[in-house]
Amino acid sequence: MIKWSLEGGGLWDSLSLTSLPGRMFCVYPSTKTYFPHFDLHHDSEQIRHHGKKVVGALGDAVRHLDNLSATLSELSNLHAYNLRVDPVNFKLLSHCFQVVLGVHLGREYTPQVHVAYDKFLAAVSAVLAEKYR
Amino acid sequence: MVNWTPDEKHYITSLWAKVNVEECGGEALARLLIVYPWTQRFFSAFGNLSSPTAIMGNPKVRAHGKKVLTSFGDAVKNLDNIKATYAKLSELHCNKLHVDPENFRLLGDILLIVLATRFAKEFTPACQAAWQKLASVVAHALAHQYH
């Protein structure tokens, strides 16, 4: 049983995180290899739209912390059988997510909130990769 | 030899000029010990590390964090010669301190998050990319003498 310290929970809905994929593409250009079909110009509509999807899924995950496997089951299938994103990229996205949280929350992104989110993102990443083999 | 664009050098040096080394260094080390508690294995002589509050208030953590970030500043001052700058420290971390180089990457990422909280809008994707590159080069240099 994973123990959750959910200090971060209440902050979730106020964040605008659609800039997340764009930041990841800028900081870790290798991640763009998964999006050859995208308009990857800075702040494209496609990138923002995708950012909304990713953030929406993470929001779902936050609301079902004790049931991540079931909540993310479809996405887990998608990543395992269809997208086959190398799991190292989940760490890269997670790190950028935390940077964005830091930018938006400043001092409110305390060490306690930081560790809660690091743990959460690691758990989500593990679920997304759990059907890989 | 690392290739730095003029923009990258600008992002690095202009942000560094505003960094409070004691505060940021202390906070970065404290966060490392809190977010990745297994890193406490290197600091058994530091006294009370029993809770986030204890870690944040621990004067040894603060002092050591300041020392580490001050050393990081050497990279900023010697962007064209980072490997040589850290040769001795690399030997020390391998032979005496026995630190897994993965920890350099962890601390580098934590430092970037601390910078994000302090510089917010200024920490744009391009700025982050430059700093990410610097952190990665420093980590690589610190691991370079490992055998």
Short mmCIF file of C-alpha atoms in Angstrom, two decimals:
data_model
loop_
_atom_site.label_atom_id
_atom_site.label_comp_id
_atom_site.label_asym_id
_atom_site.label_seq_id
_atom_site.Cartn_x
_atom_site.Cartn_y
_atom_site.Cartn_z
CA MET A 1 0.00 0.00 0.00
CA ILE A 2 1.44 3.35 -0.98
CA LYS A 3 0.90 6.04 1.66
CA TRP A 4 -0.08 9.33 0.13
CA SER A 5 0.59 12.72 1.55
CA LEU A 6 -1.69 14.85 -0.55
CA GLU A 7 -0.68 18.39 0.25
CA GLY A 8 -0.54 19.10 -3.47
CA GLY A 9 -4.14 18.08 -4.20
CA GLY A 10 -5.96 21.36 -3.68
CA LEU A 11 -3.65 23.32 -5.97
CA TRP A 12 -4.40 21.22 -9.01
CA ASP A 13 -7.35 22.95 -10.65
CA SER A 14 -5.82 26.39 -10.74
CA LEU A 15 -2.87 25.49 -12.93
CA SER A 16 -2.51 26.13 -16.62
CA LEU A 17 -0.26 23.36 -17.78
CA THR A 18 -0.87 23.23 -21.50
CA SER A 19 2.61 24.64 -22.04
CA LEU A 20 4.06 21.39 -20.71
CA PRO A 21 4.74 19.45 -23.94
CA GLY A 22 6.24 22.55 -25.56
CA ARG A 23 8.68 22.95 -22.69
CA MET A 24 9.60 19.28 -22.87
CA PHE A 25 10.26 19.52 -26.63
CA CYS A 26 12.51 22.53 -26.05
CA VAL A 27 14.48 21.09 -23.13
CA TYR A 28 14.63 17.49 -24.39
CA PRO A 29 14.56 17.62 -28.20
CA SER A 30 14.74 13.82 -28.48
CA THR A 31 11.14 13.67 -27.21
CA LYS A 32 10.01 15.25 -30.48
CA THR A 33 10.76 11.98 -32.25
CA TYR A 34 7.42 10.69 -31.01
CA PHE A 35 5.54 13.49 -32.75
CA PRO A 36 6.63 13.57 -36.39
CA HIS A 37 3.00 14.20 -37.31
CA PHE A 38 2.75 17.36 -35.21
CA ASP A 39 3.26 21.00 -36.00
CA LEU A 40 6.08 21.49 -33.54
CA HIS A 41 6.41 25.24 -33.88
CA HIS A 42 6.45 26.96 -30.52
CA ASP A 43 3.00 27.05 -28.92
CA SER A 44 1.17 25.40 -31.85
CA GLU A 45 -2.50 24.55 -31.45
CA GLN A 46 -1.62 20.85 -31.65
CA ILE A 47 0.88 21.12 -28.81
CA ARG A 48 -1.56 23.01 -26.56
CA HIS A 49 -4.31 20.53 -27.36
CA HIS A 50 -2.03 17.65 -26.48
CA GLY A 51 -0.96 19.42 -23.32
CA LYS A 52 -4.64 19.59 -22.30
CA LYS A 53 -5.03 15.84 -22.87
CA VAL A 54 -1.96 14.96 -20.81
CA VAL A 55 -2.92 17.30 -17.98
CA GLY A 56 -6.48 15.96 -18.04
CA ALA A 57 -5.19 12.41 -17.63
CA LEU A 58 -2.92 13.47 -14.77
CA GLY A 59 -5.88 15.21 -13.15
CA ASP A 60 -7.83 11.94 -13.33
CA ALA A 61 -4.90 10.18 -11.75
CA VAL A 62 -4.74 12.73 -8.89
CA ARG A 63 -8.41 12.07 -8.14
CA HIS A 64 -7.87 8.29 -8.00
CA LEU A 65 -4.58 7.97 -6.22
CA ASP A 66 -5.42 4.64 -4.61
CA ASN A 67 -6.55 3.13 -7.87
CA LEU A 68 -4.03 4.26 -10.49
CA SER A 69 -3.78 0.96 -12.38
CA ALA A 70 -7.51 0.82 -13.07
CA THR A 71 -7.88 4.54 -13.75
CA LEU A 72 -5.02 4.59 -16.26
CA SER A 73 -5.66 1.14 -17.72
CA GLU A 74 -6.65 2.41 -21.18
CA LEU A 75 -3.68 4.76 -21.34
CA SER A 76 -1.44 1.98 -20.14
CA ASN A 77 -2.66 -0.21 -23.04
CA LEU A 78 -2.17 2.66 -25.47
CA HIS A 79 1.42 3.26 -24.40
CA ALA A 80 2.31 -0.44 -24.33
CA TYR A 81 0.80 -1.63 -27.58
CA ASN A 82 0.41 1.44 -29.71
CA LEU A 83 2.65 4.37 -28.77
CA ARG A 84 5.51 2.35 -27.25
CA VAL A 85 7.18 5.43 -25.81
CA ASP A 86 10.46 4.48 -24.15
CA PRO A 87 9.83 4.80 -20.39
CA VAL A 88 12.87 7.05 -19.95
CA ASN A 89 10.71 9.78 -21.48
CA PHE A 90 8.19 9.58 -18.63
CA LYS A 91 10.98 10.82 -16.35
CA LEU A 92 11.72 13.70 -18.70
CA LEU A 93 8.07 14.78 -18.83
CA SER A 94 7.75 14.35 -15.05
CA HIS A 95 10.74 16.60 -14.48
CA CYS A 96 9.36 19.30 -16.80
CA PHE A 97 6.00 19.00 -15.03
CA GLN A 98 7.70 19.71 -11.74
CA VAL A 99 9.56 22.68 -13.22
CA VAL A 100 6.22 24.09 -14.43
CA LEU A 101 4.74 23.53 -10.96
CA GLY A 102 7.73 25.38 -9.51
CA VAL A 103 7.29 28.28 -11.94
CA HIS A 104 3.58 28.62 -11.16
CA LEU A 105 3.60 27.95 -7.44
CA GLY A 106 6.93 29.48 -6.39
CA ARG A 107 7.27 29.26 -2.61
CA GLU A 108 4.11 27.17 -2.40
CA TYR A 109 5.98 24.37 -4.11
CA THR A 110 7.43 23.39 -0.77
CA PRO A 111 9.70 20.36 -0.32
CA GLN A 112 6.71 18.47 1.09
CA VAL A 113 4.58 19.18 -2.00
CA HIS A 114 7.61 18.44 -4.17
CA VAL A 115 8.15 14.96 -2.76
CA ALA A 116 4.42 14.19 -3.01
CA TYR A 117 4.42 15.08 -6.71
CA ASP A 118 7.68 13.29 -7.43
CA LYS A 119 6.22 10.16 -5.86
CA PHE A 120 2.92 10.59 -7.72
CA LEU A 121 4.59 11.09 -11.11
CA ALA A 122 6.83 8.07 -10.55
CA ALA A 123 3.76 5.97 -9.75
CA VAL A 124 1.93 7.18 -12.88
CA SER A 125 5.01 6.43 -14.99
CA ALA A 126 5.22 2.94 -13.54
CA VAL A 127 1.55 2.28 -14.38
CA LEU A 128 1.98 3.56 -17.94
CA ALA A 129 4.88 1.16 -18.47
CA GLU A 130 3.45 -1.83 -16.58
CA LYS A 131 2.14 -3.66 -19.64
CA TYR A 132 5.24 -3.12 -21.75
CA ARG A 133 6.44 -6.68 -21.29
CA MET B 1 34.80 20.62 -25.19
CA VAL B 2 31.21 21.78 -24.80
CA ASN B 3 29.72 24.07 -27.41
CA TRP B 4 27.79 26.94 -25.81
CA THR B 5 25.73 29.29 -27.93
CA PRO B 6 25.80 32.99 -26.98
CA ASP B 7 22.16 32.65 -25.86
CA GLU B 8 22.97 29.71 -23.59
CA LYS B 9 25.87 31.60 -22.01
CA HIS B 10 23.59 34.57 -21.47
CA TYR B 11 20.84 32.52 -19.80
CA ILE B 12 23.37 30.90 -17.51
CA THR B 13 25.46 33.90 -16.48
CA SER B 14 22.59 36.38 -16.13
CA LEU B 15 20.54 34.05 -13.92
CA TRP B 16 23.57 33.03 -11.86
CA ALA B 17 24.26 36.67 -11.04
CA LYS B 18 20.93 36.77 -9.19
CA VAL B 19 21.26 33.48 -7.33
CA ASN B 20 21.61 33.61 -3.55
CA VAL B 21 24.12 30.79 -3.26
CA GLU B 22 23.64 30.13 0.43
CA GLU B 23 19.84 29.99 0.26
CA CYS B 24 19.52 28.13 -3.04
CA GLY B 25 22.31 25.72 -2.19
CA GLY B 26 20.88 24.95 1.23
CA GLU B 27 17.40 24.50 -0.20
CA ALA B 28 18.59 22.28 -3.06
CA LEU B 29 20.46 19.93 -0.73
CA ALA B 30 17.56 19.85 1.73
CA ARG B 31 15.15 18.96 -1.08
CA LEU B 32 17.49 16.20 -2.28
CA LEU B 33 17.44 14.64 1.19
CA ILE B 34 13.65 15.03 1.46
CA VAL B 35 12.56 14.00 -2.05
CA TYR B 36 15.10 11.16 -2.36
CA PRO B 37 15.58 10.05 1.26
CA TRP B 38 18.07 7.36 0.31
CA THR B 39 20.57 10.13 -0.41
CA GLN B 40 20.78 10.63 3.37
CA ARG B 41 23.15 7.66 3.33
CA PHE B 42 26.03 10.07 2.65
CA PHE B 43 25.23 12.34 5.55
CA SER B 44 25.10 10.22 8.70
CA ALA B 45 27.28 12.81 10.46
CA PHE B 46 24.80 15.61 9.88
CA GLY B 47 22.65 15.04 12.95
CA ASN B 48 18.86 15.29 12.82
CA LEU B 49 17.47 14.39 9.39
CA SER B 50 14.34 12.75 10.77
CA SER B 51 11.72 14.94 9.04
CA PRO B 52 11.43 17.58 6.30
CA THR B 53 11.28 20.25 9.00
CA ALA B 54 14.40 18.89 10.68
CA ILE B 55 16.24 18.73 7.37
CA MET B 56 15.22 22.25 6.33
CA GLY B 57 16.36 23.63 9.67
CA ASN B 58 19.59 21.65 9.89
CA PRO B 59 22.56 24.05 9.85
CA LYS B 60 24.95 21.41 8.51
CA VAL B 61 22.66 20.81 5.54
CA ARG B 62 22.53 24.53 4.85
CA ALA B 63 26.30 24.93 5.13
CA HIS B 64 27.04 21.97 2.93
CA GLY B 65 24.46 23.06 0.39
CA LYS B 66 26.18 26.43 0.21
CA LYS B 67 29.52 24.70 -0.32
CA VAL B 68 28.16 22.53 -3.13
CA LEU B 69 26.45 25.38 -4.96
CA THR B 70 29.51 27.61 -4.58
CA SER B 71 31.46 24.89 -6.33
CA PHE B 72 28.77 24.75 -9.03
CA GLY B 73 29.58 28.41 -9.61
CA ASP B 74 33.04 27.35 -10.76
CA ALA B 75 31.37 25.77 -13.77
CA VAL B 76 29.59 29.03 -14.59
CA LYS B 77 32.92 30.89 -14.42
CA ASN B 78 34.67 28.24 -16.55
CA LEU B 79 32.06 27.22 -19.10
CA ASP B 80 34.72 26.39 -21.67
CA ASN B 81 36.73 24.20 -19.33
CA ILE B 82 34.31 22.35 -17.05
CA LYS B 83 35.92 18.92 -17.26
CA ALA B 84 39.30 20.18 -16.05
CA THR B 85 37.64 22.36 -13.42
CA TYR B 86 36.09 19.31 -11.74
CA ALA B 87 38.88 16.74 -12.27
CA LYS B 88 40.02 16.78 -8.63
CA LEU B 89 36.46 16.84 -7.25
CA SER B 90 35.63 13.91 -9.50
CA GLU B 91 38.47 11.86 -8.04
CA LEU B 92 37.35 12.82 -4.55
CA HIS B 93 33.74 11.75 -5.14
CA CYS B 94 34.89 8.42 -6.55
CA ASN B 95 37.80 7.45 -4.32
CA LYS B 96 36.96 9.02 -0.97
CA LEU B 97 33.22 9.75 -0.92
CA HIS B 98 32.03 6.78 -3.02
CA VAL B 99 29.07 8.66 -4.43
CA ASP B 100 27.04 7.05 -7.22
CA PRO B 101 27.10 9.57 -10.11
CA GLU B 102 23.33 9.18 -10.44
CA ASN B 103 23.20 11.48 -7.42
CA PHE B 104 24.78 14.31 -9.43
CA ARG B 105 21.91 14.05 -11.90
CA LEU B 106 19.33 14.00 -9.11
CA LEU B 107 20.82 17.08 -7.46
CA GLY B 108 21.08 18.86 -10.82
CA ASP B 109 17.37 18.33 -11.50
CA ILE B 110 16.48 19.47 -7.99
CA LEU B 111 18.57 22.62 -8.44
CA LEU B 112 16.61 23.43 -11.58
CA ILE B 113 13.33 23.06 -9.74
CA VAL B 114 14.59 25.40 -7.01
CA LEU B 115 15.56 27.93 -9.69
CA ALA B 116 12.10 27.55 -11.25
CA THR B 117 10.41 28.41 -7.95
CA ARG B 118 12.61 31.46 -7.47
CA PHE B 119 12.76 32.86 -10.97
CA ALA B 120 9.33 31.83 -12.32
CA LYS B 121 8.56 33.66 -15.57
CA GLU B 122 12.26 34.19 -16.24
CA PHE B 123 12.78 30.42 -16.21
CA THR B 124 11.44 30.02 -19.73
CA PRO B 125 11.81 26.76 -21.67
CA ALA B 126 14.91 28.16 -23.43
CA CYS B 127 16.41 29.22 -20.09
CA GLN B 128 15.63 25.81 -18.59
CA ALA B 129 17.22 24.10 -21.62
CA ALA B 130 20.48 26.03 -21.10
CA TRP B 131 20.54 25.21 -17.39
CA GLN B 132 19.62 21.59 -18.02
CA LYS B 133 22.62 21.37 -20.34
CA LEU B 134 24.88 22.94 -17.71
CA ALA B 135 23.66 20.59 -14.98
CA SER B 136 24.21 17.63 -17.28
CA VAL B 137 27.74 18.79 -18.22
CA VAL B 138 28.64 19.30 -14.55
CA ALA B 139 27.30 15.85 -13.63
CA HIS B 140 29.26 14.32 -16.48
CA ALA B 141 32.46 16.11 -15.45
CA LEU B 142 32.07 14.96 -11.84
CA ALA B 143 31.71 11.38 -13.04
CA HIS B 144 34.54 11.61 -15.53
CA GLN B 145 37.38 10.41 -13.30
CA TYR B 146 35.43 7.44 -11.97
CA HIS B 147 37.02 4.07 -12.35
#
